[in-house]
mmCIF file of C-alpha atoms in Angstrom:
data_model
loop_
_atom_site.group_PDB
_atom_site.id
_atom_site.type_symbol
_atom_site.label_atom_id
_atom_site.label_comp_id
_atom_site.label_asym_id
_atom_site.label_seq_id
_atom_site.Cartn_x
_atom_site.Cartn_y
_atom_site.Cartn_z
ATOM 1 C CA MET A 530 -3.490 9.781 25.141
ATOM 2 C CA PHE A 531 -2.867 8.145 21.680
ATOM 3 C CA GLY A 532 0.574 7.866 21.537
ATOM 4 C CA GLN A 533 3.271 10.626 21.515
ATOM 5 C CA LEU A 534 5.930 12.439 19.459
ATOM 6 C CA VAL A 535 9.399 12.446 21.163
ATOM 7 C CA PRO A 536 11.831 15.284 19.607
ATOM 8 C CA CYS A 537 14.933 13.245 18.570
ATOM 9 C CA GLY A 538 17.219 16.441 19.560
ATOM 10 C CA GLY A 539 15.468 16.760 23.321
ATOM 11 C CA GLY A 540 12.549 18.560 24.341
ATOM 12 C CA ASN A 541 8.818 17.945 25.667
ATOM 13 C CA PRO A 542 7.129 15.129 24.134
ATOM 14 C CA LEU A 543 4.343 16.232 22.104
ATOM 15 C CA PRO A 544 1.002 14.238 23.031
ATOM 16 C CA LEU A 545 -1.413 13.083 20.545
ATOM 17 C CA LEU A 546 -4.060 13.084 22.267
ATOM 18 C CA LYS A 547 -7.099 13.064 19.306
ATOM 19 C CA THR A 548 -7.311 10.517 16.659
ATOM 20 C CA ARG A 549 -6.545 12.877 14.209
ATOM 21 C CA VAL A 550 -4.252 15.847 14.722
ATOM 22 C CA LEU A 551 -2.941 18.658 12.420
ATOM 23 C CA ILE A 552 0.370 19.988 12.989
ATOM 24 C CA GLY A 553 1.425 22.969 11.909
ATOM 25 C CA ARG A 554 2.581 26.504 12.588
ATOM 26 C CA SER A 555 -0.733 28.219 12.840
ATOM 27 C CA ALA A 556 -2.319 28.587 16.393
ATOM 28 C CA GLU A 557 -5.092 26.580 14.463
ATOM 29 C CA CYS A 558 -3.338 23.309 14.545
ATOM 30 C CA ASP A 559 -3.666 20.578 17.282
ATOM 31 C CA VAL A 560 0.492 20.549 17.322
ATOM 32 C CA SER A 561 1.638 24.043 16.853
ATOM 33 C CA LEU A 562 5.315 23.901 15.893
ATOM 34 C CA ALA A 563 7.617 27.595 16.208
ATOM 35 C CA SER A 564 9.543 26.756 13.459
ATOM 36 C CA GLY A 565 10.084 28.949 10.012
ATOM 37 C CA SER A 566 10.781 25.761 8.000
ATOM 38 C CA VAL A 567 7.469 24.308 9.184
ATOM 39 C CA SER A 568 4.631 25.372 7.079
ATOM 40 C CA SER A 569 0.807 26.814 8.507
ATOM 41 C CA LYS A 570 -0.826 23.422 7.948
ATOM 42 C CA HIS A 571 2.190 21.131 7.170
ATOM 43 C CA CYS A 572 0.753 17.832 7.677
ATOM 44 C CA LEU A 573 -2.266 15.830 9.223
ATOM 45 C CA LEU A 574 -1.572 12.458 11.620
ATOM 46 C CA GLU A 575 -4.700 10.069 11.788
ATOM 47 C CA GLN A 576 -4.765 6.923 13.636
ATOM 48 C CA ARG A 577 -6.166 4.050 11.349
ATOM 49 C CA GLU A 578 -7.155 0.718 12.437
ATOM 50 C CA GLY A 579 -4.902 1.220 15.821
ATOM 51 C CA ALA A 580 -1.634 2.881 13.810
ATOM 52 C CA TRP A 581 -0.809 6.026 12.709
ATOM 53 C CA PHE A 582 -0.429 7.614 9.331
ATOM 54 C CA VAL A 583 0.466 10.453 8.284
ATOM 55 C CA THR A 584 -0.379 12.687 5.158
ATOM 56 C CA ASP A 585 1.456 15.699 3.997
ATOM 57 C CA LEU A 586 -0.690 18.794 3.171
ATOM 58 C CA VAL A 587 1.556 20.184 0.083
ATOM 59 C CA SER A 588 3.689 21.981 2.333
ATOM 60 C CA ARG A 589 7.035 23.369 1.045
ATOM 61 C CA ASN A 590 9.489 21.298 2.905
ATOM 62 C CA GLY A 591 7.374 18.530 3.642
ATOM 63 C CA ILE A 592 7.808 15.254 5.191
ATOM 64 C CA ARG A 593 9.856 11.969 5.765
ATOM 65 C CA ILE A 594 9.209 8.713 7.382
ATOM 66 C CA ASP A 595 12.557 7.187 8.438
ATOM 67 C CA GLY A 596 14.583 9.752 5.928
ATOM 68 C CA VAL A 597 12.634 8.752 3.064
ATOM 69 C CA ARG A 598 10.380 11.399 1.952
ATOM 70 C CA CYS A 599 6.931 10.690 1.178
ATOM 71 C CA HIS A 600 3.455 12.636 0.470
ATOM 72 C CA GLU A 601 2.337 9.451 3.134
ATOM 73 C CA GLY A 602 2.529 6.880 4.804
ATOM 74 C CA ASN A 603 2.023 4.167 7.997
ATOM 75 C CA LEU A 604 3.971 5.074 10.886
ATOM 76 C CA PRO A 605 4.658 2.092 12.779
ATOM 77 C CA PRO A 606 6.020 2.486 16.504
ATOM 78 C CA GLY A 607 9.735 3.676 16.515
ATOM 79 C CA SER A 608 9.521 5.084 13.320
ATOM 80 C CA VAL A 609 11.413 8.973 12.884
ATOM 81 C CA LEU A 610 9.129 11.565 11.183
ATOM 82 C CA TRP A 611 10.469 14.133 9.818
ATOM 83 C CA ILE A 612 8.561 17.247 9.469
ATOM 84 C CA ALA A 613 10.552 19.910 7.535
ATOM 85 C CA GLN A 614 13.479 19.856 9.258
ATOM 86 C CA LEU A 615 12.358 18.876 12.757
ATOM 87 C CA ARG A 616 12.865 14.737 13.885
ATOM 88 C CA PHE A 617 10.358 13.385 15.899
ATOM 89 C CA GLN A 618 10.373 9.249 16.809
ATOM 90 C CA VAL A 619 6.611 8.427 17.067
ATOM 91 C CA GLU A 620 6.050 6.556 20.257
ATOM 92 C CA TYR A 621 2.296 4.072 20.520
ATOM 93 C CA ALA A 622 1.439 0.955 21.614
ATOM 94 C CA LEU A 623 -0.214 -0.998 18.866
ATOM 95 C CA ALA A 624 -4.178 -1.573 19.205
ATOM 96 C CA GLY A 625 -4.531 -5.208 20.609
ATOM 97 C CA GLY A 626 -1.189 -5.798 21.379
ATOM 98 C CA PRO A 627 0.673 -5.258 24.448
ATOM 99 C CA GLY A 628 4.150 -4.601 22.060
ATOM 100 C CA PRO A 629 6.514 -1.542 23.550
ATOM 101 C CA ALA A 630 6.503 1.642 22.087
ATOM 102 C CA HIS A 631 10.075 1.522 20.656
ATOM 103 C CA ARG A 632 11.058 -0.833 17.413
ATOM 104 C CA THR A 633 10.414 -4.239 17.533
ATOM 105 C CA PRO A 634 12.475 -7.000 15.894
ATOM 106 C CA SER A 635 10.568 -7.200 12.125
ATOM 107 C CA SER A 636 11.474 -3.001 12.202
ATOM 108 C CA TRP A 637 15.180 -4.065 12.800
ATOM 109 C CA SER A 638 15.337 -6.572 9.698
ATOM 110 C CA ARG A 639 13.605 -3.725 7.963
ATOM 111 C CA HIS A 640 16.328 -1.271 8.595
ATOM 112 C CA SER A 641 19.172 -4.079 8.245
ATOM 113 C CA SER A 642 17.884 -4.203 4.347
ATOM 114 C CA ARG A 643 18.665 -0.187 4.612
ATOM 115 C CA THR A 644 21.928 -1.012 5.839
ATOM 116 C CA ILE A 645 23.247 -3.463 3.357
ATOM 117 C CA LYS A 646 21.656 -0.654 0.509
ATOM 118 C CA SER A 647 23.924 2.333 2.009
ATOM 119 C CA ALA A 648 26.714 0.075 1.817
ATOM 120 C CA SER A 649 26.510 -0.943 -1.537
ATOM 121 C CA ARG A 650 25.400 2.390 -2.617
ATOM 122 C CA LEU A 651 29.196 3.315 -0.667
ATOM 123 C CA ALA A 652 30.700 0.852 -2.787
ATOM 124 C CA ALA A 653 29.462 1.854 -6.139
ATOM 125 C CA LEU A 654 30.456 5.571 -5.420
ATOM 126 C CA SER A 655 33.488 4.562 -4.495
ATOM 127 C CA ASN A 656 34.169 2.565 -7.683
ATOM 128 C CA CYS A 657 33.288 6.111 -9.327
ATOM 129 C CA ARG A 658 35.995 7.410 -7.664
ATOM 130 C CA THR A 659 38.472 5.245 -8.371
ATOM 131 C CA ALA A 660 37.116 5.183 -12.055
ATOM 132 C CA PHE A 661 37.693 9.451 -11.960
ATOM 133 C CA ARG A 662 40.845 8.775 -10.552
ATOM 134 C CA ASN A 663 41.982 6.468 -13.266
ATOM 135 C CA LEU A 664 40.641 9.257 -15.884
ATOM 136 C CA LEU A 665 43.195 12.222 -14.380
ATOM 137 C CA PRO A 666 46.484 10.910 -15.722
ATOM 138 C CA ASN A 667 44.443 9.825 -19.639
ATOM 139 C CA ARG A 668 43.522 13.865 -18.981
ATOM 140 C CA ALA A 669 46.608 14.671 -18.489
ATOM 141 C CA SER A 670 48.494 13.084 -20.646
ATOM 142 C CA LEU A 671 45.423 14.442 -23.785
ATOM 143 C CA TRP A 672 46.816 17.941 -22.606
ATOM 144 C CA GLU A 673 50.867 16.956 -23.169
ATOM 145 C CA ASN A 674 49.942 15.295 -26.576
ATOM 146 C CA SER A 675 48.003 19.075 -27.520
ATOM 147 C CA PHE A 676 50.453 20.691 -26.025
ATOM 148 C CA ARG A 677 53.118 19.155 -28.081
ATOM 149 C CA ALA A 678 51.455 19.650 -30.982
ATOM 150 C CA GLY A 679 51.410 22.904 -31.957
ATOM 151 C CA ALA A 680 49.292 25.173 -28.139
ATOM 152 C CA ALA A 681 52.590 25.852 -27.211
ATOM 153 C CA HIS A 682 52.784 29.221 -29.420
ATOM 154 C CA ARG A 683 49.619 30.144 -27.021
ATOM 155 C CA TYR A 684 51.435 30.120 -24.234
ATOM 156 C CA ARG A 685 54.709 32.196 -22.849
ATOM 157 C CA PHE A 686 56.483 31.298 -20.115
#
């Protein structure tokens, strides 16, 4: 066995028995997923130089690696592969290394930078909300001014 895909929501792991694994809904695929959101031939997993690599086969709902939509990419041990709406944690040992099949400290630093980016996006969103709230009184005063300036005859109370 060259590794396995562990469903993030629970369930039996899917073993990766070959160095090239075709994943899709079709019975012809090496790993068949019974989900309507998965294309008949969704993606191809290949082991290159001891690491797994995924390629999207022009599927409708695409693939994501650690939440980032992509056409192809490297799958380090412990990364999360999204196949349409299904999520799997990729577990394998790197060739030539005793490494466990979970995240290493180098991948933790990669994810902490994403956390920082998410926090900065959240702060920017908060700033946008504040700016929008500041616009509301101005819009109300514009409406009041136009109402006083002669639009009152259009409204009957």
